[in-house]
Amino acid sequence: RVQLVESGGGSVQAGKSHILSCEISGATYGSVLMAWFRQCPGKDREAVAAVRLDWEVLNWYGDFAKDRFIYFLSESKNTMYLRMRNLTPEDTAIYTCAAGRFGAGFWGSPQSYSDWGQGTQVTVSS
């Protein structure tokens, strides 16, 4: 059974940086595509970043994330971190990590992922 456990949510002041982490275990579907999504209040879920764990050269960022968000992996490749900098109140969202079999679909589509974490709230105050 795949488990995804996020940590690091909380309240952050605007302009600051923050790091989220997501640990994956139990994945048995070969090449794993792992991603961070977020859902801002009143908006649809959107993809933040994704990476193929066994071939990190394959990675993607949402257009809004390219300048201020960066992911990195633990050495064991079982934890995906999301470092967010220069946060604004518009970054307030539930951040959720997801995993699925690489090749199941478009990286930015939630339908491409079979397993999800519980989500962690990040609230940015001005």
Backbone as XML, in Angstrom:
<?xml version="1.0"?>
<chain id="A" units="angstrom">
  <residue number="1" name="ARG">
    <atom name="N" x="0.850" y="-1.174" z="0.000"/>
    <atom name="CA" x="0.000" y="0.000" z="0.000"/>
    <atom name="C" x="0.898" y="1.240" z="0.000"/>
  </residue>
  <residue number="2" name="VAL">
    <atom name="N" x="0.629" y="2.160" z="-0.915"/>
    <atom name="CA" x="1.424" y="3.378" z="-1.012"/>
    <atom name="C" x="1.003" y="4.354" z="0.078"/>
  </residue>
  <residue number="3" name="GLN">
    <atom name="N" x="1.989" y="4.915" z="0.715"/>
    <atom name="CA" x="1.721" y="5.961" z="1.696"/>
    <atom name="C" x="2.509" y="7.197" z="1.346"/>
  </residue>
  <residue number="4" name="LEU">
    <atom name="N" x="1.858" y="8.325" z="1.455"/>
    <atom name="CA" x="2.487" y="9.620" z="1.238"/>
    <atom name="C" x="2.201" y="10.456" z="2.477"/>
  </residue>
  <residue number="5" name="VAL">
    <atom name="N" x="3.245" y="10.900" z="3.124"/>
    <atom name="CA" x="3.078" y="11.640" z="4.367"/>
    <atom name="C" x="3.736" y="12.997" z="4.228"/>
  </residue>
  <residue number="6" name="GLU">
    <atom name="N" x="2.909" y="14.031" z="4.244"/>
    <atom name="CA" x="3.419" y="15.394" z="4.130"/>
    <atom name="C" x="3.688" y="15.970" z="5.512"/>
  </residue>
  <residue number="7" name="SER">
    <atom name="N" x="4.597" y="16.905" z="5.531"/>
    <atom name="CA" x="4.821" y="17.671" z="6.753"/>
    <atom name="C" x="5.344" y="19.044" z="6.381"/>
  </residue>
  <residue number="8" name="GLY">
    <atom name="N" x="5.226" y="19.961" z="7.321"/>
    <atom name="CA" x="5.788" y="21.284" z="7.121"/>
    <atom name="C" x="4.784" y="22.392" z="6.948"/>
  </residue>
  <residue number="9" name="GLY">
    <atom name="N" x="3.504" y="22.070" z="6.901"/>
    <atom name="CA" x="2.515" y="23.130" z="6.754"/>
    <atom name="C" x="2.489" y="24.045" z="7.962"/>
  </residue>
  <residue number="10" name="GLY">
    <atom name="N" x="1.884" y="25.203" z="7.767"/>
    <atom name="CA" x="1.777" y="26.138" z="8.876"/>
    <atom name="C" x="1.547" y="27.541" z="8.382"/>
  </residue>
  <residue number="11" name="SER">
    <atom name="N" x="1.763" y="28.491" z="9.274"/>
    <atom name="CA" x="1.588" y="29.902" z="8.953"/>
    <atom name="C" x="2.936" y="30.529" z="8.647"/>
  </residue>
  <residue number="12" name="VAL">
    <atom name="N" x="2.952" y="31.332" z="7.602"/>
    <atom name="CA" x="4.197" y="31.954" z="7.142"/>
    <atom name="C" x="3.923" y="33.423" z="6.846"/>
  </residue>
  <residue number="13" name="GLN">
    <atom name="N" x="4.875" y="34.251" z="7.110"/>
    <atom name="CA" x="4.725" y="35.664" z="6.760"/>
    <atom name="C" x="5.072" y="35.886" z="5.295"/>
  </residue>
  <residue number="14" name="ALA">
    <atom name="N" x="4.386" y="36.799" z="4.692"/>
    <atom name="CA" x="4.663" y="37.137" z="3.296"/>
    <atom name="C" x="6.120" y="37.556" z="3.137"/>
  </residue>
  <residue number="15" name="GLY">
    <atom name="N" x="6.690" y="37.109" z="2.027"/>
    <atom name="CA" x="8.079" y="37.424" z="1.748"/>
    <atom name="C" x="9.066" y="36.389" z="2.252"/>
  </residue>
  <residue number="16" name="LYS">
    <atom name="N" x="8.588" y="35.510" z="3.110"/>
    <atom name="CA" x="9.461" y="34.486" z="3.683"/>
    <atom name="C" x="9.492" y="33.244" z="2.809"/>
  </residue>
  <residue number="17" name="SER">
    <atom name="N" x="10.393" y="32.331" z="3.165"/>
    <atom name="CA" x="10.500" y="31.037" z="2.500"/>
    <atom name="C" x="9.979" y="29.945" z="3.418"/>
  </residue>
  <residue number="18" name="HIS">
    <atom name="N" x="9.631" y="28.833" z="2.815"/>
    <atom name="CA" x="9.093" y="27.724" z="3.592"/>
    <atom name="C" x="9.352" y="26.434" z="2.841"/>
  </residue>
  <residue number="19" name="ILE">
    <atom name="N" x="9.506" y="25.349" z="3.587"/>
    <atom name="CA" x="9.779" y="24.058" z="2.964"/>
    <atom name="C" x="8.748" y="23.039" z="3.422"/>
  </residue>
  <residue number="20" name="LEU">
    <atom name="N" x="8.217" y="22.307" z="2.474"/>
    <atom name="CA" x="7.329" y="21.188" z="2.741"/>
    <atom name="C" x="8.060" y="19.903" z="2.387"/>
  </residue>
  <residue number="21" name="SER">
    <atom name="N" x="7.674" y="18.816" z="3.026"/>
    <atom name="CA" x="8.265" y="17.531" z="2.679"/>
    <atom name="C" x="7.176" y="16.486" z="2.523"/>
  </residue>
  <residue number="22" name="CYS">
    <atom name="N" x="7.471" y="15.507" z="1.713"/>
    <atom name="CA" x="6.545" y="14.405" z="1.489"/>
    <atom name="C" x="7.359" y="13.118" z="1.375"/>
  </residue>
  <residue number="23" name="GLU">
    <atom name="N" x="7.089" y="12.208" z="2.262"/>
    <atom name="CA" x="7.780" y="10.931" z="2.245"/>
    <atom name="C" x="6.879" y="9.875" z="1.624"/>
  </residue>
  <residue number="24" name="ILE">
    <atom name="N" x="7.445" y="9.125" z="0.685"/>
    <atom name="CA" x="6.698" y="8.073" z="0.010"/>
    <atom name="C" x="7.221" y="6.706" z="0.447"/>
  </residue>
  <residue number="25" name="SER">
    <atom name="N" x="6.304" y="5.785" z="0.593"/>
    <atom name="CA" x="6.692" y="4.402" z="0.890"/>
    <atom name="C" x="5.669" y="3.479" z="0.264"/>
  </residue>
  <residue number="26" name="GLY">
    <atom name="N" x="6.114" y="2.271" z="-0.046"/>
    <atom name="CA" x="5.209" y="1.237" z="-0.535"/>
    <atom name="C" x="4.879" y="1.277" z="-2.009"/>
  </residue>
  <residue number="27" name="ALA">
    <atom name="N" x="5.517" y="2.143" z="-2.778"/>
    <atom name="CA" x="5.206" y="2.204" z="-4.209"/>
    <atom name="C" x="5.798" y="1.005" z="-4.932"/>
  </residue>
  <residue number="28" name="THR">
    <atom name="N" x="4.968" y="0.329" z="-5.698"/>
    <atom name="CA" x="5.424" y="-0.867" z="-6.409"/>
    <atom name="C" x="5.154" y="-0.780" z="-7.900"/>
  </residue>
  <residue number="29" name="TYR">
    <atom name="N" x="4.820" y="0.409" z="-8.401"/>
    <atom name="CA" x="4.465" y="0.490" z="-9.807"/>
    <atom name="C" x="5.613" y="0.956" z="-10.695"/>
  </residue>
  <residue number="30" name="GLY">
    <atom name="N" x="6.812" y="0.495" z="-10.424"/>
    <atom name="CA" x="7.920" y="0.776" z="-11.324"/>
    <atom name="C" x="8.365" y="2.216" z="-11.227"/>
  </residue>
  <residue number="31" name="SER">
    <atom name="N" x="8.485" y="2.868" z="-12.363"/>
    <atom name="CA" x="8.918" y="4.256" z="-12.372"/>
    <atom name="C" x="7.841" y="5.132" z="-11.753"/>
  </residue>
  <residue number="32" name="VAL">
    <atom name="N" x="8.215" y="5.841" z="-10.736"/>
    <atom name="CA" x="7.275" y="6.651" z="-9.982"/>
    <atom name="C" x="7.350" y="8.107" z="-10.417"/>
  </residue>
  <residue number="33" name="LEU">
    <atom name="N" x="6.215" y="8.660" z="-10.701"/>
    <atom name="CA" x="6.091" y="10.101" z="-10.906"/>
    <atom name="C" x="5.542" y="10.676" z="-9.611"/>
  </residue>
  <residue number="34" name="MET">
    <atom name="N" x="6.277" y="11.591" z="-9.033"/>
    <atom name="CA" x="5.876" y="12.178" z="-7.766"/>
    <atom name="C" x="5.695" y="13.673" z="-7.954"/>
  </residue>
  <residue number="35" name="ALA">
    <atom name="N" x="4.717" y="14.239" z="-7.296"/>
    <atom name="CA" x="4.391" y="15.634" z="-7.557"/>
    <atom name="C" x="3.836" y="16.319" z="-6.325"/>
  </residue>
  <residue number="36" name="TRP">
    <atom name="N" x="3.883" y="17.639" z="-6.378"/>
    <atom name="CA" x="3.171" y="18.495" z="-5.439"/>
    <atom name="C" x="2.054" y="19.195" z="-6.202"/>
  </residue>
  <residue number="37" name="PHE">
    <atom name="N" x="0.882" y="19.197" z="-5.621"/>
    <atom name="CA" x="-0.245" y="19.973" z="-6.105"/>
    <atom name="C" x="-0.639" y="20.958" z="-5.018"/>
  </residue>
  <residue number="38" name="ARG">
    <atom name="N" x="-1.400" y="21.946" z="-5.400"/>
    <atom name="CA" x="-1.966" y="22.835" z="-4.389"/>
    <atom name="C" x="-3.366" y="23.237" z="-4.813"/>
  </residue>
  <residue number="39" name="GLN">
    <atom name="N" x="-4.166" y="23.563" z="-3.825"/>
    <atom name="CA" x="-5.499" y="24.077" z="-4.088"/>
    <atom name="C" x="-5.695" y="25.329" z="-3.248"/>
  </residue>
  <residue number="40" name="CYS">
    <atom name="N" x="-5.728" y="26.454" z="-3.936"/>
    <atom name="CA" x="-5.968" y="27.735" z="-3.275"/>
    <atom name="C" x="-7.456" y="27.901" z="-3.032"/>
  </residue>
  <residue number="41" name="PRO">
    <atom name="N" x="-7.833" y="28.684" z="-2.039"/>
    <atom name="CA" x="-9.258" y="28.858" z="-1.729"/>
    <atom name="C" x="-10.050" y="29.299" z="-2.952"/>
  </residue>
  <residue number="42" name="GLY">
    <atom name="N" x="-11.112" y="28.571" z="-3.249"/>
    <atom name="CA" x="-11.988" y="28.935" z="-4.345"/>
    <atom name="C" x="-11.458" y="28.608" z="-5.730"/>
  </residue>
  <residue number="43" name="LYS">
    <atom name="N" x="-10.335" y="27.913" z="-5.802"/>
    <atom name="CA" x="-9.741" y="27.605" z="-7.102"/>
    <atom name="C" x="-9.584" y="26.104" z="-7.275"/>
  </residue>
  <residue number="44" name="ASP">
    <atom name="N" x="-9.347" y="25.713" z="-8.502"/>
    <atom name="CA" x="-9.110" y="24.299" z="-8.794"/>
    <atom name="C" x="-7.708" y="23.887" z="-8.335"/>
  </residue>
  <residue number="45" name="ARG">
    <atom name="N" x="-7.560" y="22.615" z="-8.143"/>
    <atom name="CA" x="-6.253" y="22.081" z="-7.813"/>
    <atom name="C" x="-5.307" y="22.308" z="-8.988"/>
  </residue>
  <residue number="46" name="GLU">
    <atom name="N" x="-4.069" y="22.712" z="-8.697"/>
    <atom name="CA" x="-3.096" y="22.936" z="-9.763"/>
    <atom name="C" x="-1.776" y="22.276" z="-9.407"/>
  </residue>
  <residue number="47" name="ALA">
    <atom name="N" x="-1.077" y="21.842" z="-10.442"/>
    <atom name="CA" x="0.196" y="21.167" z="-10.251"/>
    <atom name="C" x="1.300" y="22.187" z="-9.989"/>
  </residue>
  <residue number="48" name="VAL">
    <atom name="N" x="2.105" y="21.908" z="-8.999"/>
    <atom name="CA" x="3.221" y="22.788" z="-8.648"/>
    <atom name="C" x="4.514" y="22.286" z="-9.294"/>
  </residue>
  <residue number="49" name="ALA">
    <atom name="N" x="4.845" y="21.033" z="-9.052"/>
    <atom name="CA" x="6.078" y="20.454" z="-9.578"/>
    <atom name="C" x="5.957" y="18.945" z="-9.576"/>
  </residue>
  <residue number="50" name="ALA">
    <atom name="N" x="6.677" y="18.322" z="-10.472"/>
    <atom name="CA" x="6.662" y="16.865" z="-10.539"/>
    <atom name="C" x="8.017" y="16.367" z="-11.006"/>
  </residue>
  <residue number="51" name="VAL">
    <atom name="N" x="8.327" y="15.147" z="-10.634"/>
    <atom name="CA" x="9.608" y="14.560" z="-11.030"/>
    <atom name="C" x="9.453" y="13.050" z="-11.115"/>
  </residue>
  <residue number="52" name="ARG">
    <atom name="N" x="10.165" y="12.478" z="-12.082"/>
    <atom name="CA" x="10.250" y="11.021" z="-12.145"/>
    <atom name="C" x="11.383" y="10.616" z="-11.219"/>
  </residue>
  <residue number="53" name="LEU">
    <atom name="N" x="11.076" y="9.833" z="-10.226"/>
    <atom name="CA" x="12.035" y="9.575" z="-9.165"/>
    <atom name="C" x="13.278" y="8.818" z="-9.636"/>
  </residue>
  <residue number="54" name="ASP">
    <atom name="N" x="13.143" y="7.946" z="-10.624"/>
    <atom name="CA" x="14.301" y="7.155" z="-11.049"/>
    <atom name="C" x="15.061" y="7.812" z="-12.196"/>
  </residue>
  <residue number="55" name="TRP">
    <atom name="N" x="14.589" y="8.947" z="-12.666"/>
    <atom name="CA" x="15.288" y="9.668" z="-13.740"/>
    <atom name="C" x="14.975" y="11.140" z="-13.583"/>
  </residue>
  <residue number="56" name="GLU">
    <atom name="N" x="15.671" y="11.739" z="-12.662"/>
    <atom name="CA" x="15.324" y="13.080" z="-12.220"/>
    <atom name="C" x="15.431" y="14.136" z="-13.304"/>
  </residue>
  <residue number="57" name="VAL">
    <atom name="N" x="16.101" y="13.821" z="-14.390"/>
    <atom name="CA" x="16.173" y="14.781" z="-15.491"/>
    <atom name="C" x="14.772" y="15.094" z="-16.017"/>
  </residue>
  <residue number="58" name="LEU">
    <atom name="N" x="13.839" y="14.199" z="-15.797"/>
    <atom name="CA" x="12.450" y="14.438" z="-16.184"/>
    <atom name="C" x="11.742" y="15.097" z="-15.016"/>
  </residue>
  <residue number="59" name="ASN">
    <atom name="N" x="11.585" y="16.404" z="-15.095"/>
    <atom name="CA" x="10.910" y="17.159" z="-14.040"/>
    <atom name="C" x="10.180" y="18.341" z="-14.671"/>
  </residue>
  <residue number="60" name="TRP">
    <atom name="N" x="9.157" y="18.794" z="-13.980"/>
    <atom name="CA" x="8.315" y="19.850" z="-14.531"/>
    <atom name="C" x="7.877" y="20.791" z="-13.415"/>
  </residue>
  <residue number="61" name="TYR">
    <atom name="N" x="7.595" y="22.013" z="-13.796"/>
    <atom name="CA" x="7.058" y="23.004" z="-12.874"/>
    <atom name="C" x="5.858" y="23.673" z="-13.507"/>
  </residue>
  <residue number="62" name="GLY">
    <atom name="N" x="4.885" y="24.011" z="-12.694"/>
    <atom name="CA" x="3.808" y="24.850" z="-13.163"/>
    <atom name="C" x="4.343" y="26.232" z="-13.488"/>
  </residue>
  <residue number="63" name="ASP">
    <atom name="N" x="3.706" y="26.915" z="-14.428"/>
    <atom name="CA" x="4.195" y="28.231" z="-14.855"/>
    <atom name="C" x="4.333" y="29.184" z="-13.668"/>
  </residue>
  <residue number="64" name="PHE">
    <atom name="N" x="3.403" y="29.135" z="-12.740"/>
    <atom name="CA" x="3.445" y="30.068" z="-11.611"/>
    <atom name="C" x="4.584" y="29.721" z="-10.651"/>
  </residue>
  <residue number="65" name="ALA">
    <atom name="N" x="5.089" y="28.482" z="-10.735"/>
    <atom name="CA" x="6.055" y="28.017" z="-9.743"/>
    <atom name="C" x="7.511" y="28.170" z="-10.184"/>
  </residue>
  <residue number="66" name="LYS">
    <atom name="N" x="7.738" y="28.419" z="-11.445"/>
    <atom name="CA" x="9.089" y="28.335" z="-11.991"/>
    <atom name="C" x="10.071" y="29.296" z="-11.340"/>
  </residue>
  <residue number="67" name="ASP">
    <atom name="N" x="9.618" y="30.445" z="-10.919"/>
    <atom name="CA" x="10.554" y="31.444" z="-10.390"/>
    <atom name="C" x="10.762" y="31.332" z="-8.890"/>
  </residue>
  <residue number="68" name="ARG">
    <atom name="N" x="9.789" y="30.777" z="-8.167"/>
    <atom name="CA" x="9.877" y="30.845" z="-6.700"/>
    <atom name="C" x="9.826" y="29.499" z="-5.994"/>
  </residue>
  <residue number="69" name="PHE">
    <atom name="N" x="9.496" y="28.455" z="-6.727"/>
    <atom name="CA" x="9.370" y="27.140" z="-6.104"/>
    <atom name="C" x="10.425" y="26.210" z="-6.696"/>
  </residue>
  <residue number="70" name="ILE">
    <atom name="N" x="10.983" y="25.376" z="-5.846"/>
    <atom name="CA" x="11.924" y="24.388" z="-6.330"/>
    <atom name="C" x="11.760" y="23.119" z="-5.500"/>
  </residue>
  <residue number="71" name="TYR">
    <atom name="N" x="11.824" y="21.990" z="-6.179"/>
    <atom name="CA" x="11.746" y="20.732" z="-5.445"/>
    <atom name="C" x="13.171" y="20.200" z="-5.300"/>
  </residue>
  <residue number="72" name="PHE">
    <atom name="N" x="13.353" y="19.336" z="-4.338"/>
    <atom name="CA" x="14.562" y="18.528" z="-4.303"/>
    <atom name="C" x="14.247" y="17.217" z="-3.591"/>
  </residue>
  <residue number="73" name="LEU">
    <atom name="N" x="15.048" y="16.229" z="-3.892"/>
    <atom name="CA" x="14.814" y="14.886" z="-3.365"/>
    <atom name="C" x="15.845" y="14.531" z="-2.316"/>
  </residue>
  <residue number="74" name="SER">
    <atom name="N" x="15.441" y="13.672" z="-1.401"/>
    <atom name="CA" x="16.402" y="13.119" z="-0.464"/>
    <atom name="C" x="17.336" y="12.180" z="-1.217"/>
  </residue>
  <residue number="75" name="GLU">
    <atom name="N" x="18.463" y="11.864" z="-0.614"/>
    <atom name="CA" x="19.431" y="10.988" z="-1.270"/>
    <atom name="C" x="18.822" y="9.627" z="-1.565"/>
  </residue>
  <residue number="76" name="SER">
    <atom name="N" x="17.959" y="9.167" z="-0.715"/>
    <atom name="CA" x="17.315" y="7.873" z="-0.908"/>
    <atom name="C" x="16.143" y="7.924" z="-1.878"/>
  </residue>
  <residue number="77" name="LYS">
    <atom name="N" x="15.821" y="9.124" z="-2.337"/>
    <atom name="CA" x="14.732" y="9.331" z="-3.301"/>
    <atom name="C" x="13.366" y="8.946" z="-2.723"/>
  </residue>
  <residue number="78" name="ASN">
    <atom name="N" x="13.232" y="8.900" z="-1.417"/>
    <atom name="CA" x="11.929" y="8.577" z="-0.857"/>
    <atom name="C" x="11.242" y="9.788" z="-0.232"/>
  </residue>
  <residue number="79" name="THR">
    <atom name="N" x="11.873" y="10.947" z="-0.342"/>
    <atom name="CA" x="11.260" y="12.174" z="0.157"/>
    <atom name="C" x="11.423" y="13.272" z="-0.880"/>
  </residue>
  <residue number="80" name="MET">
    <atom name="N" x="10.322" y="13.928" z="-1.157"/>
    <atom name="CA" x="10.328" y="15.065" z="-2.092"/>
    <atom name="C" x="10.050" y="16.317" z="-1.289"/>
  </residue>
  <residue number="81" name="TYR">
    <atom name="N" x="10.937" y="17.246" z="-1.361"/>
    <atom name="CA" x="10.785" y="18.518" z="-0.672"/>
    <atom name="C" x="10.323" y="19.577" z="-1.664"/>
  </residue>
  <residue number="82" name="LEU">
    <atom name="N" x="9.605" y="20.539" z="-1.151"/>
    <atom name="CA" x="9.203" y="21.683" z="-1.955"/>
    <atom name="C" x="9.625" y="22.942" z="-1.207"/>
  </residue>
  <residue number="83" name="ARG">
    <atom name="N" x="10.586" y="23.638" z="-1.772"/>
    <atom name="CA" x="11.029" y="24.887" z="-1.163"/>
    <atom name="C" x="10.334" y="26.040" z="-1.877"/>
  </residue>
  <residue number="84" name="MET">
    <atom name="N" x="9.653" y="26.841" z="-1.099"/>
    <atom name="CA" x="8.902" y="27.971" z="-1.638"/>
    <atom name="C" x="9.516" y="29.245" z="-1.085"/>
  </residue>
  <residue number="85" name="ARG">
    <atom name="N" x="9.781" y="30.199" z="-1.939"/>
    <atom name="CA" x="10.387" y="31.441" z="-1.457"/>
    <atom name="C" x="9.544" y="32.630" z="-1.865"/>
  </residue>
  <residue number="86" name="ASN">
    <atom name="N" x="9.777" y="33.731" z="-1.161"/>
    <atom name="CA" x="9.070" y="34.973" z="-1.429"/>
    <atom name="C" x="7.556" y="34.737" z="-1.502"/>
  </residue>
  <residue number="87" name="LEU">
    <atom name="N" x="7.050" y="34.090" z="-0.481"/>
    <atom name="CA" x="5.638" y="33.729" z="-0.472"/>
    <atom name="C" x="4.738" y="34.949" z="-0.369"/>
  </residue>
  <residue number="88" name="THR">
    <atom name="N" x="3.574" y="34.844" z="-0.978"/>
    <atom name="CA" x="2.559" y="35.882" z="-0.920"/>
    <atom name="C" x="1.260" y="35.264" z="-0.403"/>
  </residue>
  <residue number="89" name="PRO">
    <atom name="N" x="0.315" y="36.100" z="0.022"/>
    <atom name="CA" x="-0.968" y="35.539" z="0.471"/>
    <atom name="C" x="-1.652" y="34.693" z="-0.599"/>
  </residue>
  <residue number="90" name="GLU">
    <atom name="N" x="-1.345" y="34.954" z="-1.867"/>
    <atom name="CA" x="-1.944" y="34.163" z="-2.956"/>
    <atom name="C" x="-1.404" y="32.732" z="-2.995"/>
  </residue>
  <residue number="91" name="ASP">
    <atom name="N" x="-0.351" y="32.470" z="-2.252"/>
    <atom name="CA" x="0.177" y="31.106" z="-2.159"/>
    <atom name="C" x="-0.508" y="30.305" z="-1.054"/>
  </residue>
  <residue number="92" name="THR">
    <atom name="N" x="-1.395" y="30.951" z="-0.324"/>
    <atom name="CA" x="-2.159" y="30.222" z="0.689"/>
    <atom name="C" x="-2.953" y="29.115" z="0.021"/>
  </residue>
  <residue number="93" name="ALA">
    <atom name="N" x="-2.765" y="27.892" z="0.495"/>
    <atom name="CA" x="-3.399" y="26.749" z="-0.155"/>
    <atom name="C" x="-3.201" y="25.495" z="0.690"/>
  </residue>
  <residue number="94" name="ILE">
    <atom name="N" x="-3.926" y="24.477" z="0.305"/>
    <atom name="CA" x="-3.626" y="23.133" z="0.806"/>
    <atom name="C" x="-2.673" y="22.510" z="-0.202"/>
  </residue>
  <residue number="95" name="TYR">
    <atom name="N" x="-1.517" y="22.136" z="0.277"/>
    <atom name="CA" x="-0.501" y="21.530" z="-0.577"/>
    <atom name="C" x="-0.535" y="20.024" z="-0.346"/>
  </residue>
  <residue number="96" name="THR">
    <atom name="N" x="-0.618" y="19.301" z="-1.433"/>
    <atom name="CA" x="-0.765" y="17.844" z="-1.345"/>
    <atom name="C" x="0.230" y="17.185" z="-2.286"/>
  </residue>
  <residue number="97" name="CYS">
    <atom name="N" x="0.869" y="16.140" z="-1.805"/>
    <atom name="CA" x="1.746" y="15.407" z="-2.701"/>
    <atom name="C" x="1.022" y="14.189" z="-3.254"/>
  </residue>
  <residue number="98" name="ALA">
    <atom name="N" x="1.492" y="13.776" z="-4.408"/>
    <atom name="CA" x="0.840" y="12.680" z="-5.116"/>
    <atom name="C" x="1.881" y="11.819" z="-5.805"/>
  </residue>
  <residue number="99" name="ALA">
    <atom name="N" x="1.520" y="10.589" z="-6.084"/>
    <atom name="CA" x="2.416" y="9.681" z="-6.782"/>
    <atom name="C" x="1.619" y="8.787" z="-7.701"/>
  </residue>
  <residue number="100" name="GLY">
    <atom name="N" x="2.260" y="8.397" z="-8.769"/>
    <atom name="CA" x="1.627" y="7.499" z="-9.712"/>
    <atom name="C" x="2.659" y="6.875" z="-10.616"/>
  </residue>
  <residue number="101" name="ARG">
    <atom name="N" x="2.217" y="5.989" z="-11.453"/>
    <atom name="CA" x="3.125" y="5.341" z="-12.386"/>
    <atom name="C" x="3.502" y="6.325" z="-13.487"/>
  </residue>
  <residue number="102" name="PHE">
    <atom name="N" x="4.771" y="6.508" z="-13.712"/>
    <atom name="CA" x="5.214" y="7.407" z="-14.781"/>
    <atom name="C" x="4.652" y="6.901" z="-16.108"/>
  </residue>
  <residue number="103" name="GLY">
    <atom name="N" x="4.113" y="7.815" z="-16.882"/>
    <atom name="CA" x="3.548" y="7.451" z="-18.169"/>
    <atom name="C" x="2.049" y="7.262" z="-18.146"/>
  </residue>
  <residue number="104" name="ALA">
    <atom name="N" x="1.455" y="7.386" z="-16.956"/>
    <atom name="CA" x="0.012" y="7.189" z="-16.843"/>
    <atom name="C" x="-0.773" y="8.350" z="-17.422"/>
  </residue>
  <residue number="105" name="GLY">
    <atom name="N" x="-0.099" y="9.467" z="-17.615"/>
    <atom name="CA" x="-0.792" y="10.615" z="-18.170"/>
    <atom name="C" x="0.029" y="11.872" z="-18.033"/>
  </residue>
  <residue number="106" name="PHE">
    <atom name="N" x="-0.588" y="12.982" z="-18.356"/>
    <atom name="CA" x="0.082" y="14.281" z="-18.283"/>
    <atom name="C" x="0.491" y="14.583" z="-16.858"/>
  </residue>
  <residue number="107" name="TRP">
    <atom name="N" x="1.703" y="15.084" z="-16.669"/>
    <atom name="CA" x="2.229" y="15.289" z="-15.329"/>
    <atom name="C" x="1.382" y="16.256" z="-14.511"/>
  </residue>
  <residue number="108" name="GLY">
    <atom name="N" x="0.752" y="17.181" z="-15.173"/>
    <atom name="CA" x="0.017" y="18.217" z="-14.469"/>
    <atom name="C" x="-1.431" y="17.872" z="-14.177"/>
  </residue>
  <residue number="109" name="SER">
    <atom name="N" x="-1.856" y="16.694" z="-14.586"/>
    <atom name="CA" x="-3.243" y="16.299" z="-14.380"/>
    <atom name="C" x="-3.382" y="15.430" z="-13.139"/>
  </residue>
  <residue number="110" name="PRO">
    <atom name="N" x="-4.265" y="15.795" z="-12.227"/>
    <atom name="CA" x="-4.466" y="14.951" z="-11.042"/>
    <atom name="C" x="-4.844" y="13.517" z="-11.397"/>
  </residue>
  <residue number="111" name="GLN">
    <atom name="N" x="-5.491" y="13.336" z="-12.543"/>
    <atom name="CA" x="-5.908" y="11.988" z="-12.952"/>
    <atom name="C" x="-4.724" y="11.071" z="-13.250"/>
  </residue>
  <residue number="112" name="SER">
    <atom name="N" x="-3.531" y="11.630" z="-13.376"/>
    <atom name="CA" x="-2.349" y="10.818" z="-13.661"/>
    <atom name="C" x="-1.763" y="10.177" z="-12.409"/>
  </residue>
  <residue number="113" name="TYR">
    <atom name="N" x="-2.318" y="10.511" z="-11.262"/>
    <atom name="CA" x="-1.769" y="10.057" z="-9.991"/>
    <atom name="C" x="-2.772" y="9.167" z="-9.265"/>
  </residue>
  <residue number="114" name="SER">
    <atom name="N" x="-2.272" y="8.054" z="-8.791"/>
    <atom name="CA" x="-3.142" y="7.083" z="-8.133"/>
    <atom name="C" x="-3.133" y="7.195" z="-6.609"/>
  </residue>
  <residue number="115" name="ASP">
    <atom name="N" x="-2.141" y="7.861" z="-6.078"/>
    <atom name="CA" x="-2.017" y="7.905" z="-4.622"/>
    <atom name="C" x="-1.760" y="9.337" z="-4.169"/>
  </residue>
  <residue number="116" name="TRP">
    <atom name="N" x="-2.384" y="9.690" z="-3.057"/>
    <atom name="CA" x="-2.333" y="11.066" z="-2.569"/>
    <atom name="C" x="-2.070" y="11.095" z="-1.069"/>
  </residue>
  <residue number="117" name="GLY">
    <atom name="N" x="-1.368" y="12.137" z="-0.662"/>
    <atom name="CA" x="-1.213" y="12.391" z="0.757"/>
    <atom name="C" x="-2.452" y="13.045" z="1.318"/>
  </residue>
  <residue number="118" name="GLN">
    <atom name="N" x="-2.399" y="13.347" z="2.578"/>
    <atom name="CA" x="-3.560" y="13.930" z="3.242"/>
    <atom name="C" x="-3.653" y="15.442" z="3.032"/>
  </residue>
  <residue number="119" name="GLY">
    <atom name="N" x="-2.589" y="16.051" z="2.574"/>
    <atom name="CA" x="-2.573" y="17.489" z="2.362"/>
    <atom name="C" x="-2.108" y="18.227" z="3.604"/>
  </residue>
  <residue number="120" name="THR">
    <atom name="N" x="-1.482" y="19.365" z="3.375"/>
    <atom name="CA" x="-1.024" y="20.187" z="4.489"/>
    <atom name="C" x="-1.305" y="21.654" z="4.154"/>
  </residue>
  <residue number="121" name="GLN">
    <atom name="N" x="-1.842" y="22.366" z="5.116"/>
    <atom name="CA" x="-2.250" y="23.747" z="4.904"/>
    <atom name="C" x="-1.055" y="24.688" z="5.076"/>
  </residue>
  <residue number="122" name="VAL">
    <atom name="N" x="-0.906" y="25.568" z="4.111"/>
    <atom name="CA" x="0.062" y="26.659" z="4.222"/>
    <atom name="C" x="-0.721" y="27.954" z="4.136"/>
  </residue>
  <residue number="123" name="THR">
    <atom name="N" x="-0.589" y="28.784" z="5.144"/>
    <atom name="CA" x="-1.285" y="30.061" z="5.192"/>
    <atom name="C" x="-0.257" y="31.174" z="5.233"/>
  </residue>
  <residue number="124" name="VAL">
    <atom name="N" x="-0.315" y="32.061" z="4.238"/>
    <atom name="CA" x="0.637" y="33.164" z="4.150"/>
    <atom name="C" x="-0.077" y="34.447" z="4.543"/>
  </residue>
  <residue number="125" name="SER">
    <atom name="N" x="0.447" y="35.115" z="5.526"/>
    <atom name="CA" x="-0.169" y="36.347" z="6.011"/>
    <atom name="C" x="0.680" y="37.546" z="5.621"/>
  </residue>
  <residue number="126" name="SER">
    <atom name="N" x="-0.015" y="38.627" z="5.299"/>
    <atom name="CA" x="0.694" y="39.841" z="4.877"/>
    <atom name="C" x="1.095" y="40.691" z="6.066"/>
  </residue>
</chain>
